mmCIF file with all atom_site columns, C-alpha atoms in Angstrom:
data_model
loop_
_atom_site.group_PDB
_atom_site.id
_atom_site.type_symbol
_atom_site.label_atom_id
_atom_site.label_alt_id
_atom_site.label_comp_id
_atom_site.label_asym_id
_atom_site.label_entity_id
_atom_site.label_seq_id
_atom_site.pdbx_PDB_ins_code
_atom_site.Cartn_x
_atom_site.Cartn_y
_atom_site.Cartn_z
_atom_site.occupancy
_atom_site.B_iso_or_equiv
_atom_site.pdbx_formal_charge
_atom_site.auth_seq_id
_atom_site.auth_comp_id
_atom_site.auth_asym_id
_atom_site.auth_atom_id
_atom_site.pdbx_PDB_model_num
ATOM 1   C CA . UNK A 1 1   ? 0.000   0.000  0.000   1.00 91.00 ? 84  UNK A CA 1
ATOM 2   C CA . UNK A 1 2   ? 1.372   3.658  -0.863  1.00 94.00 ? 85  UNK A CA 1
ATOM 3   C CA . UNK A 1 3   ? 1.471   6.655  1.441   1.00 95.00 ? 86  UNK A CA 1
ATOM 4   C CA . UNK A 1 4   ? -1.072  7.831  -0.987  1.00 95.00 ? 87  UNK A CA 1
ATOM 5   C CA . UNK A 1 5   ? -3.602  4.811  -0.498  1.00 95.00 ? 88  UNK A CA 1
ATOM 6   C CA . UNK A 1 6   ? -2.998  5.338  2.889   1.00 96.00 ? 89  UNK A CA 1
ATOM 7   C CA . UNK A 1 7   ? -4.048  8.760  3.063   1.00 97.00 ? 90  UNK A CA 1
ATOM 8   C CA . UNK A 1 8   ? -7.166  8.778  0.510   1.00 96.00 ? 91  UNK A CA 1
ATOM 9   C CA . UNK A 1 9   ? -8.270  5.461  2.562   1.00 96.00 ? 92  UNK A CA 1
ATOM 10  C CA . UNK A 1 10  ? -7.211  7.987  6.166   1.00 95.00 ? 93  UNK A CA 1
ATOM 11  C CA . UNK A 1 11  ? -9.388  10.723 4.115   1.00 96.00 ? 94  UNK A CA 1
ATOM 12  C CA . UNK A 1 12  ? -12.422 8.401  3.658   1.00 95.00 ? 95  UNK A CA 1
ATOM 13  C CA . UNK A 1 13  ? -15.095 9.783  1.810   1.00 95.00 ? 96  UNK A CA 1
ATOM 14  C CA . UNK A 1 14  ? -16.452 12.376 3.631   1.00 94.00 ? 97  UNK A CA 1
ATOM 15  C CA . UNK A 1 15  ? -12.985 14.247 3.659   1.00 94.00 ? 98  UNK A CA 1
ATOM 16  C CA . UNK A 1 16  ? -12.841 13.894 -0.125  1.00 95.00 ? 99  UNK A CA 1
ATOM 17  C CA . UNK A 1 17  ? -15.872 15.485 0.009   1.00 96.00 ? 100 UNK A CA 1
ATOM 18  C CA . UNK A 1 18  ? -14.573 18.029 1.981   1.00 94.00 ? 101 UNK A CA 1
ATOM 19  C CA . UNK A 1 19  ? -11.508 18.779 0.136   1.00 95.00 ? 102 UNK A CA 1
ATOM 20  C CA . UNK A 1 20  ? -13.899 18.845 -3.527  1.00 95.00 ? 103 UNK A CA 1
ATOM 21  C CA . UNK A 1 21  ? -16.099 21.569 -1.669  1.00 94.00 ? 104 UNK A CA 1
ATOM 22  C CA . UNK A 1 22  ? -12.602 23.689 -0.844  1.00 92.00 ? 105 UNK A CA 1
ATOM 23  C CA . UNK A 1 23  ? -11.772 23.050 -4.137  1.00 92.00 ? 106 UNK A CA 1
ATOM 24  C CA . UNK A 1 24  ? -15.112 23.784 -5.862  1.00 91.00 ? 107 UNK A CA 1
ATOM 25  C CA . UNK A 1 25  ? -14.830 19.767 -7.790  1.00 92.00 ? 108 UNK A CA 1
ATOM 26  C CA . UNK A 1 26  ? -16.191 16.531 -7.956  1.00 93.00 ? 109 UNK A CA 1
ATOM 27  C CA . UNK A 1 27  ? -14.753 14.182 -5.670  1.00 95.00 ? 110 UNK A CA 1
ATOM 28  C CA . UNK A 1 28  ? -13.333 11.931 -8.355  1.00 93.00 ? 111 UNK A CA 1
ATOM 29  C CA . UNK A 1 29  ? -11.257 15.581 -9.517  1.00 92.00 ? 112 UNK A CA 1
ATOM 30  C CA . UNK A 1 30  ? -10.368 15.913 -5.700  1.00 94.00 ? 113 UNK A CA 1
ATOM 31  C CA . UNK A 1 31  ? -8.959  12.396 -5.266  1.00 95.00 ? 114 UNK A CA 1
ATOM 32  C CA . UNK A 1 32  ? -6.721  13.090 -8.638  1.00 92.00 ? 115 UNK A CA 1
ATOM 33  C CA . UNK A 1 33  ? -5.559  16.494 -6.924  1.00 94.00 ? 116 UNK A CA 1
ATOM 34  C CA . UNK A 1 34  ? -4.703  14.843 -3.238  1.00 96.00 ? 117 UNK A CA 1
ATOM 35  C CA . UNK A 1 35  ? -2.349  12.069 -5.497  1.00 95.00 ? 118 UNK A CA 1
ATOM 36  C CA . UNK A 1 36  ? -0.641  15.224 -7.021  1.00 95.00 ? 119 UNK A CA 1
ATOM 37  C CA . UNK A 1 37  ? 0.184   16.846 -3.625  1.00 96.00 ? 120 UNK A CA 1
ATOM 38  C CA . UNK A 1 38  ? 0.728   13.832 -2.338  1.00 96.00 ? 121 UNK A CA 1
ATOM 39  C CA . UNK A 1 39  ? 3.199   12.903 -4.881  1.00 96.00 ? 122 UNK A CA 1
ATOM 40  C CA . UNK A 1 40  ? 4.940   16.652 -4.914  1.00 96.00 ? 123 UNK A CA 1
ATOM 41  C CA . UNK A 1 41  ? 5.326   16.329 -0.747  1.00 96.00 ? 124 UNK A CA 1
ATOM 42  C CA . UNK A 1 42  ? 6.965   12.652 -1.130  1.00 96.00 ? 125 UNK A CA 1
ATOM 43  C CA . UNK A 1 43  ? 8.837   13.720 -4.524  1.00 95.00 ? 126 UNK A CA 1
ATOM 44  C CA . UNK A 1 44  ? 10.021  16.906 -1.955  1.00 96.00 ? 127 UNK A CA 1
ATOM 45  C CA . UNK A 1 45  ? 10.986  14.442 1.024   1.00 96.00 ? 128 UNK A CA 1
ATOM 46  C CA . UNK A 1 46  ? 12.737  12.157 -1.417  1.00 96.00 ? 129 UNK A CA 1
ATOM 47  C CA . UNK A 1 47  ? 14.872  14.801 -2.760  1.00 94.00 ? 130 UNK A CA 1
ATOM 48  C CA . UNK A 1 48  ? 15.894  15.976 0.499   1.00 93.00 ? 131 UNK A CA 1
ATOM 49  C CA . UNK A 1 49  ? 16.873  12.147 1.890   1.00 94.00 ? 132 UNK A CA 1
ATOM 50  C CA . UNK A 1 50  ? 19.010  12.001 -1.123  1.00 93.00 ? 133 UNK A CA 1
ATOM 51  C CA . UNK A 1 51  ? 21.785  13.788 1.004   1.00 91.00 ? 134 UNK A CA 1
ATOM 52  C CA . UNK A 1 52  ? 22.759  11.738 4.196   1.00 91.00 ? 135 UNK A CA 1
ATOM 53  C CA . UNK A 1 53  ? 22.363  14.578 6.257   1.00 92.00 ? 136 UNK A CA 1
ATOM 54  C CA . UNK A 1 54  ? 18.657  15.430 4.507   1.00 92.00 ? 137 UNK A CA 1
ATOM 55  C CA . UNK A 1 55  ? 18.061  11.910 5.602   1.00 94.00 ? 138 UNK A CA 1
ATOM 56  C CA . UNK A 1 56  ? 19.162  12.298 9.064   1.00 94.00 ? 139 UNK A CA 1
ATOM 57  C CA . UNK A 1 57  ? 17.071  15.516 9.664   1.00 93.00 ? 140 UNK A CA 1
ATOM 58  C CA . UNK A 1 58  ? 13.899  14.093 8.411   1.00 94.00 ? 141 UNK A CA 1
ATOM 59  C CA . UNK A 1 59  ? 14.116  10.743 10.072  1.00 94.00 ? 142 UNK A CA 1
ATOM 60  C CA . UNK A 1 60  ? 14.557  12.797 13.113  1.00 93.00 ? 143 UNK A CA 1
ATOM 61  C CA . UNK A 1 61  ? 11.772  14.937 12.621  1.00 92.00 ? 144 UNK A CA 1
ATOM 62  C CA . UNK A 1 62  ? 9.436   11.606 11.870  1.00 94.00 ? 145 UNK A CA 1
ATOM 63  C CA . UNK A 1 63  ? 9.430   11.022 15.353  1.00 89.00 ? 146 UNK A CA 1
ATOM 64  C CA . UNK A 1 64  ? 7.779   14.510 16.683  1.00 85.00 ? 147 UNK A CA 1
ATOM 65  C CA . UNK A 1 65  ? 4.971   13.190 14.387  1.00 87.00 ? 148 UNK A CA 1
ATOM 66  C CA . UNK A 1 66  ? 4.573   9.734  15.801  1.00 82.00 ? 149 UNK A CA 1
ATOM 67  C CA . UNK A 1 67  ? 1.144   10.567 18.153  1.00 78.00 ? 150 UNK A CA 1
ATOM 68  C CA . UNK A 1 68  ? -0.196  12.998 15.780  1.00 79.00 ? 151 UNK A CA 1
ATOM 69  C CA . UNK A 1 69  ? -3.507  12.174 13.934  1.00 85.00 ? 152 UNK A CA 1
ATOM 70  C CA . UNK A 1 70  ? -3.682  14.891 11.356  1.00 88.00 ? 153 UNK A CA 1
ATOM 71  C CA . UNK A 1 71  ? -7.035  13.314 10.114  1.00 89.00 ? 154 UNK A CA 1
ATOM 72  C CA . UNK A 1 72  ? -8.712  14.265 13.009  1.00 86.00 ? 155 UNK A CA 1
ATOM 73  C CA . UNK A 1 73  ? -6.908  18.183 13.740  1.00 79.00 ? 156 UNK A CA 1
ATOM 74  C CA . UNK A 1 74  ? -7.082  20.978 14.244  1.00 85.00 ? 157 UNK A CA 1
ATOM 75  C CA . UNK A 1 75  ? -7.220  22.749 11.158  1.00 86.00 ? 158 UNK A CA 1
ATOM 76  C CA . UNK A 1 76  ? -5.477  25.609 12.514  1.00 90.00 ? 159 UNK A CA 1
ATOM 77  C CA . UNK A 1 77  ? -3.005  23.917 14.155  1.00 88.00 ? 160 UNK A CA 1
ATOM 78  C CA . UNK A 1 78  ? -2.767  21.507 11.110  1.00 89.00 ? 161 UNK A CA 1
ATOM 79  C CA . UNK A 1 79  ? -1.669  23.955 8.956   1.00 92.00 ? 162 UNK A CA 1
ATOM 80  C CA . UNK A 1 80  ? 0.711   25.601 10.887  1.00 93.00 ? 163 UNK A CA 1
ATOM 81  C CA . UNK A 1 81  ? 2.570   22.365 11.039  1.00 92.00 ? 164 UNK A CA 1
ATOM 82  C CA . UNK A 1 82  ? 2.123   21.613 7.045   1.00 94.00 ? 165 UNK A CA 1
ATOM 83  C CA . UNK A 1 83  ? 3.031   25.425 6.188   1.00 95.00 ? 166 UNK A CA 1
ATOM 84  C CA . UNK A 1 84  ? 6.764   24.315 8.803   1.00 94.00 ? 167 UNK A CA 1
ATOM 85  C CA . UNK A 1 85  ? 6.599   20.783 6.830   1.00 94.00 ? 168 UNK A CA 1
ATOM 86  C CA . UNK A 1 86  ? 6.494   22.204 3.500   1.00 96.00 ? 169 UNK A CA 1
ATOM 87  C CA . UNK A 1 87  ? 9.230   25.313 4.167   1.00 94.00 ? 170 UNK A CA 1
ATOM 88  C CA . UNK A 1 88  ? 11.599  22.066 4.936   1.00 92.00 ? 171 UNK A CA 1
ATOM 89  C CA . UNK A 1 89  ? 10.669  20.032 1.756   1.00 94.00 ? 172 UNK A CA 1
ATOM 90  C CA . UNK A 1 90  ? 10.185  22.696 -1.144  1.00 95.00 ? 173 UNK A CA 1
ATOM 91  C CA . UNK A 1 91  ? 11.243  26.070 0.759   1.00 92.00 ? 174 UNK A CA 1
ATOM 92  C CA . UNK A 1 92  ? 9.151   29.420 0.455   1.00 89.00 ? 175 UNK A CA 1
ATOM 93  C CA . UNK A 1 93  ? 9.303   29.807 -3.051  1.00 93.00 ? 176 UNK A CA 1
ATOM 94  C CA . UNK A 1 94  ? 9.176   25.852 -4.372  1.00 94.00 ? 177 UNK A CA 1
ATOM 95  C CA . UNK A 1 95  ? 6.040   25.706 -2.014  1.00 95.00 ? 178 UNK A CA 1
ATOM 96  C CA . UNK A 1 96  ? 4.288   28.591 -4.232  1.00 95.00 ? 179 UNK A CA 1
ATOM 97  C CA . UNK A 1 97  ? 6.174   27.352 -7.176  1.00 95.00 ? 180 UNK A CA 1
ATOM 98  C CA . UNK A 1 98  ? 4.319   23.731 -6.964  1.00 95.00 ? 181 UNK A CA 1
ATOM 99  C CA . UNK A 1 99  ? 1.227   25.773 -6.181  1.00 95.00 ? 182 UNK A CA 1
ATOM 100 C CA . UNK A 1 100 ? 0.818   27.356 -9.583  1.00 94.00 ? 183 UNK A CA 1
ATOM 101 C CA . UNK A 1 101 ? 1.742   24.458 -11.573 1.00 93.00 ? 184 UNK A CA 1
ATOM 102 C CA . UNK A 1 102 ? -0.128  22.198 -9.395  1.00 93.00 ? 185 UNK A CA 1
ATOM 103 C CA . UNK A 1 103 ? -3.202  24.799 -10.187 1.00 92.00 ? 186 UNK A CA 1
ATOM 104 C CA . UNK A 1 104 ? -2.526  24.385 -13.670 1.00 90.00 ? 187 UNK A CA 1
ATOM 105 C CA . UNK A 1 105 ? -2.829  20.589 -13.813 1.00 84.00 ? 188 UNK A CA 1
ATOM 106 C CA . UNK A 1 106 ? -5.673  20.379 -11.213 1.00 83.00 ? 189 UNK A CA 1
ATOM 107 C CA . UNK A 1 107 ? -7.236  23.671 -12.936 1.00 86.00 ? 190 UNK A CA 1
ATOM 108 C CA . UNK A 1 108 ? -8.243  25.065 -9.579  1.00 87.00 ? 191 UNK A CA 1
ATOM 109 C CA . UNK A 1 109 ? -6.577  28.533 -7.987  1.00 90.00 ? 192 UNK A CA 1
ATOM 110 C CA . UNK A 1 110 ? -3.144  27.892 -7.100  1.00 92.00 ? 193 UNK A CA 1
ATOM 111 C CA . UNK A 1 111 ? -4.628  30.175 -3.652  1.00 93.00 ? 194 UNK A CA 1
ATOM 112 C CA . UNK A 1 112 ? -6.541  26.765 -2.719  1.00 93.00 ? 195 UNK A CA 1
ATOM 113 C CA . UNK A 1 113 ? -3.770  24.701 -3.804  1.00 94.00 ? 196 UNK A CA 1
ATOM 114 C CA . UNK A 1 114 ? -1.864  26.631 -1.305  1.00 94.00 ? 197 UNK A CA 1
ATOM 115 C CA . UNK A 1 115 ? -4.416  25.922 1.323   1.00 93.00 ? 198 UNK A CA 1
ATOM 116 C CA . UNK A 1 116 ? -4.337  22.017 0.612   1.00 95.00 ? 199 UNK A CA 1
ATOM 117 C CA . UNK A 1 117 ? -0.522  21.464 0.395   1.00 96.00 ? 200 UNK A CA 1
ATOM 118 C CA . UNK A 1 118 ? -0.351  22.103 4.388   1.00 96.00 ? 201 UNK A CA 1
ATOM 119 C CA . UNK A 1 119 ? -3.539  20.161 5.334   1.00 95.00 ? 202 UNK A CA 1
ATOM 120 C CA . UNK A 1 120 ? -1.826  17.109 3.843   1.00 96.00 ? 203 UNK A CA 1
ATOM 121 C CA . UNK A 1 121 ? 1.748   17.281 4.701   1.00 96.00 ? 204 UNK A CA 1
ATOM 122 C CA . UNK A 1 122 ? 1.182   16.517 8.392   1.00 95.00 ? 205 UNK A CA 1
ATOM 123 C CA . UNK A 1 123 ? -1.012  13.638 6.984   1.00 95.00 ? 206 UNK A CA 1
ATOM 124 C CA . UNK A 1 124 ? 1.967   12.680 4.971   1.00 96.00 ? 207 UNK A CA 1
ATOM 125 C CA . UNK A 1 125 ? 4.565   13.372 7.585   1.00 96.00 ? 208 UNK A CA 1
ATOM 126 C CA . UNK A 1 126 ? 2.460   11.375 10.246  1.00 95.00 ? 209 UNK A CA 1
ATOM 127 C CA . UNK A 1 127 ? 1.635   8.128  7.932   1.00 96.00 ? 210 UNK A CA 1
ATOM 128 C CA . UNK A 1 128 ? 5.206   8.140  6.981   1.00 96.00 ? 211 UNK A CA 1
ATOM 129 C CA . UNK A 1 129 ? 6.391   8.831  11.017  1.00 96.00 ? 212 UNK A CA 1
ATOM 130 C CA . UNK A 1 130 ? 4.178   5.095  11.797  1.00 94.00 ? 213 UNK A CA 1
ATOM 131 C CA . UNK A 1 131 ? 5.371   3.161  9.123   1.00 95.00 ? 214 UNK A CA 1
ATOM 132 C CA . UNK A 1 132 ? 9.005   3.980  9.679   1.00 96.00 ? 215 UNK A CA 1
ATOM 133 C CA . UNK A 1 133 ? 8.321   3.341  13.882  1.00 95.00 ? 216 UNK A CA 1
ATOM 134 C CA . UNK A 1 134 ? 6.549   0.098  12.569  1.00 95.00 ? 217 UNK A CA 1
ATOM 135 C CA . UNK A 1 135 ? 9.335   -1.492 10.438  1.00 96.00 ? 218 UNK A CA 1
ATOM 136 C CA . UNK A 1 136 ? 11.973  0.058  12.750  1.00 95.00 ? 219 UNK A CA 1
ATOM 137 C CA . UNK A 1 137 ? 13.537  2.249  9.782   1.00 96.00 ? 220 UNK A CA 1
ATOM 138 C CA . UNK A 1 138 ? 16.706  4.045  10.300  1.00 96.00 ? 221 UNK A CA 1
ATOM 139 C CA . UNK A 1 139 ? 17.158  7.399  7.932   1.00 96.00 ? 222 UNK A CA 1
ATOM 140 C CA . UNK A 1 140 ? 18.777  5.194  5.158   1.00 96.00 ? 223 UNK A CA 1
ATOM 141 C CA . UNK A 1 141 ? 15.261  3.290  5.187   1.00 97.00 ? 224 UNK A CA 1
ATOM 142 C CA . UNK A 1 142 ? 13.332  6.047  4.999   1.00 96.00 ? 225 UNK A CA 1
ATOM 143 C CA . UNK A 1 143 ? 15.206  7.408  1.946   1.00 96.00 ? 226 UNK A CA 1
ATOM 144 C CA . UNK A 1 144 ? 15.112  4.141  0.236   1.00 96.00 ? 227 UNK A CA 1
ATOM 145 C CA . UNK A 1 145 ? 11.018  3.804  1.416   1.00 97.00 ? 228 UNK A CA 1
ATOM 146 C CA . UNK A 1 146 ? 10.287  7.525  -0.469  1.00 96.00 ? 229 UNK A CA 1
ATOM 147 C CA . UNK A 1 147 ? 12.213  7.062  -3.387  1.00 94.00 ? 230 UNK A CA 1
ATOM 148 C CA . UNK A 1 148 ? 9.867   3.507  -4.598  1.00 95.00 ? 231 UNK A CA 1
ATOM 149 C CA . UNK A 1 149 ? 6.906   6.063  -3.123  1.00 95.00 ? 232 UNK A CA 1
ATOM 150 C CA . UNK A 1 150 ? 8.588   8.120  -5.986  1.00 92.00 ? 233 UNK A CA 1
ATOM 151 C CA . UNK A 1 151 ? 8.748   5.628  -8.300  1.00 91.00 ? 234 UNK A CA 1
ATOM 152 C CA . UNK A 1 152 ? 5.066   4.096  -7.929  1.00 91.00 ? 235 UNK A CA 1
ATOM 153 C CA . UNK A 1 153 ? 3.398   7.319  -8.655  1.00 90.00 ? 236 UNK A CA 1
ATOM 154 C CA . UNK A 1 154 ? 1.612   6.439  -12.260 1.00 83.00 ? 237 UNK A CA 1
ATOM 155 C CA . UNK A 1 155 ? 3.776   7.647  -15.436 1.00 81.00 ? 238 UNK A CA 1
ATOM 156 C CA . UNK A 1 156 ? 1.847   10.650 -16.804 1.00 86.00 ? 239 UNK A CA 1
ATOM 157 C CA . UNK A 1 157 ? 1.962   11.626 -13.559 1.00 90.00 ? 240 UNK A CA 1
ATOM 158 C CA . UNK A 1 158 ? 5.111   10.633 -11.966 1.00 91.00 ? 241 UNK A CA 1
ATOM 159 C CA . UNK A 1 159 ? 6.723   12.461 -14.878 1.00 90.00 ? 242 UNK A CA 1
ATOM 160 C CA . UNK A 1 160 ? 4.744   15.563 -14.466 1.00 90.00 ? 243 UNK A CA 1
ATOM 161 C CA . UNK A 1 161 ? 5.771   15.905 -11.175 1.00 92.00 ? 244 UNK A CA 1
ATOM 162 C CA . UNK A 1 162 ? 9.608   14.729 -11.811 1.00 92.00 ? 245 UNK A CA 1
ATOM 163 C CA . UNK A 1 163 ? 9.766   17.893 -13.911 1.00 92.00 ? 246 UNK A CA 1
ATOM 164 C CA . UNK A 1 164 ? 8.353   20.521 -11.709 1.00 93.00 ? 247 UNK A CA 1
ATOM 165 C CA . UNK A 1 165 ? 10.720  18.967 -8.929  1.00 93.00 ? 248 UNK A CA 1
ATOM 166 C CA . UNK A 1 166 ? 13.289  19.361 -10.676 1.00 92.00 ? 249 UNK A CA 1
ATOM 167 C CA . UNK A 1 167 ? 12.580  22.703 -11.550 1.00 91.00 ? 250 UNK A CA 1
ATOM 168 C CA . UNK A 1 168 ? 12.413  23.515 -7.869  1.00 91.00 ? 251 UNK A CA 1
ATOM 169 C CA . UNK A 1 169 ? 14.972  22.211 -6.785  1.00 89.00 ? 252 UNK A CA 1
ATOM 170 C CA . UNK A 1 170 ? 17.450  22.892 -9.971  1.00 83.00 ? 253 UNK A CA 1
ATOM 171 C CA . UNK A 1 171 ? 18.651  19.481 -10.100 1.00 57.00 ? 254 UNK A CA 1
ATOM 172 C CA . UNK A 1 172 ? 20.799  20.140 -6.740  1.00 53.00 ? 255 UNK A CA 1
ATOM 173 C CA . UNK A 1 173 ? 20.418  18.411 -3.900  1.00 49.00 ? 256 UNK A CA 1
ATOM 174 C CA . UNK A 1 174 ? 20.062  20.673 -0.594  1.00 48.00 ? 257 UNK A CA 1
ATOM 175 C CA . UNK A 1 175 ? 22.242  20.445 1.985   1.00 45.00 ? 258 UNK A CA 1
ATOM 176 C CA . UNK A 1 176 ? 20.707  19.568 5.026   1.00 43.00 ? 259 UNK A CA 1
ATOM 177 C CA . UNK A 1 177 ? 21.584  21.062 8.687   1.00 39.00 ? 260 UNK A CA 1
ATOM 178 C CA . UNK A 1 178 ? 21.681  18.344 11.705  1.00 36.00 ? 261 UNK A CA 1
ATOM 179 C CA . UNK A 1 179 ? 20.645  17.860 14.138  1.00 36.00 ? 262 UNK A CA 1
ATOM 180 C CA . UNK A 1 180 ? 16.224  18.420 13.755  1.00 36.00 ? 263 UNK A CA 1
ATOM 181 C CA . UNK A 1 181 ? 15.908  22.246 14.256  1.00 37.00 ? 264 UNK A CA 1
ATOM 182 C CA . UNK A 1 182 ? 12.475  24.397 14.182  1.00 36.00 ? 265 UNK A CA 1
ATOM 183 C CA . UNK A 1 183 ? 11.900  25.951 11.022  1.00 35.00 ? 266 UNK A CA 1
ATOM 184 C CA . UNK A 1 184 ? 12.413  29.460 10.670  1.00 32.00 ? 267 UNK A CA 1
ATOM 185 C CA . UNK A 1 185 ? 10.439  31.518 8.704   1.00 32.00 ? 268 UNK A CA 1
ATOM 186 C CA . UNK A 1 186 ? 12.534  34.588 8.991   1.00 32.00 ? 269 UNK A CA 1
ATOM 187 C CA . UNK A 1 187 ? 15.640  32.546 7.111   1.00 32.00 ? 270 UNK A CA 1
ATOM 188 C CA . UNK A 1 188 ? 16.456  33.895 3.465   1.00 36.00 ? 271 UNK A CA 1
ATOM 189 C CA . UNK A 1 189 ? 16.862  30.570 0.907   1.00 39.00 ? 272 UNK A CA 1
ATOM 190 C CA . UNK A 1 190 ? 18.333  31.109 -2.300  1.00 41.00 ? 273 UNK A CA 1
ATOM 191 C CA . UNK A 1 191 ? 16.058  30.261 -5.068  1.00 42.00 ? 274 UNK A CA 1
ATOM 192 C CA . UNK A 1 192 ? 16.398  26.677 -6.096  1.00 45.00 ? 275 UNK A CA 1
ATOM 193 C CA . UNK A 1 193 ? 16.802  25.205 -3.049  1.00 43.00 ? 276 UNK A CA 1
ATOM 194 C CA . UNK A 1 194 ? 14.501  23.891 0.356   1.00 44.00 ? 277 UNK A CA 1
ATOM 195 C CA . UNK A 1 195 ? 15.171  25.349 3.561   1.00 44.00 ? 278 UNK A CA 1
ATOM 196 C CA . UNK A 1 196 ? 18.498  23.894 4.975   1.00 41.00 ? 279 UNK A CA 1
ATOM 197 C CA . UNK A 1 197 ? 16.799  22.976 8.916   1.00 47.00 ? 280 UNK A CA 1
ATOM 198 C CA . UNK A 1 198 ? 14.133  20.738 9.309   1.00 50.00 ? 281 UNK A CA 1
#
């Protein structure tokens, strides 16, 4: 089962139906947009685990999501954490950068794009956070776990989505700081790169 199973079959029905009224779909249109931010967050966290250090910092940061049950949050509080999530895994500008081209493919506002990619990070973050406590995964795990996540994404798609990561991140890898540090908002990140502290 993919992270993305697990989180339209976490989702259920009646948040699919939530998620089509945000985005002013049908549900069948929602479920295709939450396996496109899906896909960009994982596609994000893979890219970062590529560097040992990336790997480190998000394995760490796995565990402060352990108790968490995003499905049932806060929204508030929810987002908060996805908007800290997603500064990690695509920075400021990749975040709004995935936004419009996500818009484009989903053709919904890349504004309520922007309001989805945060409500299912922490859903991301916390499904990933169980599996890796579940198998025991160290950091090299987890990178090897999101990269077939990567790689099971379907082809139209996967390749969609390879592009625009690549994009964001300009092919480099980023250099992760260790150990697992807040995220600060205030911290300037050169375009073309995530946010160095998880």
């Amino acid at each position: 089962m993919t992270l993305n199973d697990e989180l339209l079959a976490g989702l259920g029905d009646s948040g699919l139906e939530q998620i089509a009224g945000m985005l002013g779909t049908d549900t069948l249109t929602a479920r295709k947009v939450v396996e496109a931010v899906a896909g960009t967050i994982v596609g994000g966290m893979a890219r970062n685990a590529e560097h040992p250090d990336g790997a480190d910092a998000l394995r760490g940061a796995l565990d402060d999501h352990m108790d968490a049950d995003p499905f049932n949050g806060d929204v508030a509080s929810l987002t908060r954490d996805g908007h800290s999530i997603l500064g990690h895994v695509l920075g400021g500008q990749g975040t709004e950068q995935a936004a419009a081209e996500l818009s484009q493919l989903a053709g919904v506002g890349s504004g309520t794009i922007m309001k989805l990619l945060p409500l299912i990070a922490p859903m991301i973050m916390s499904l990933l956070a169980n599996r890796a406590a579940s198998r025991d995964m160290d950091a090299g795990a987890v990178a090897d776990d999101l990269n077939r996540e990567q790689s099971s994404i379907p082809g139209g798609l996967g390749e969609l989505l390879g592009g625009m990561l690549g994009n964001i991140f300009g092919g480099a890898v980023p250099q992760q700081s260790s150990p697992y540090e807040p995220y600060r908002t205030e911290r300037e990140v050169a375009p073309g790169t995530s946010n160095p502290d998880w």
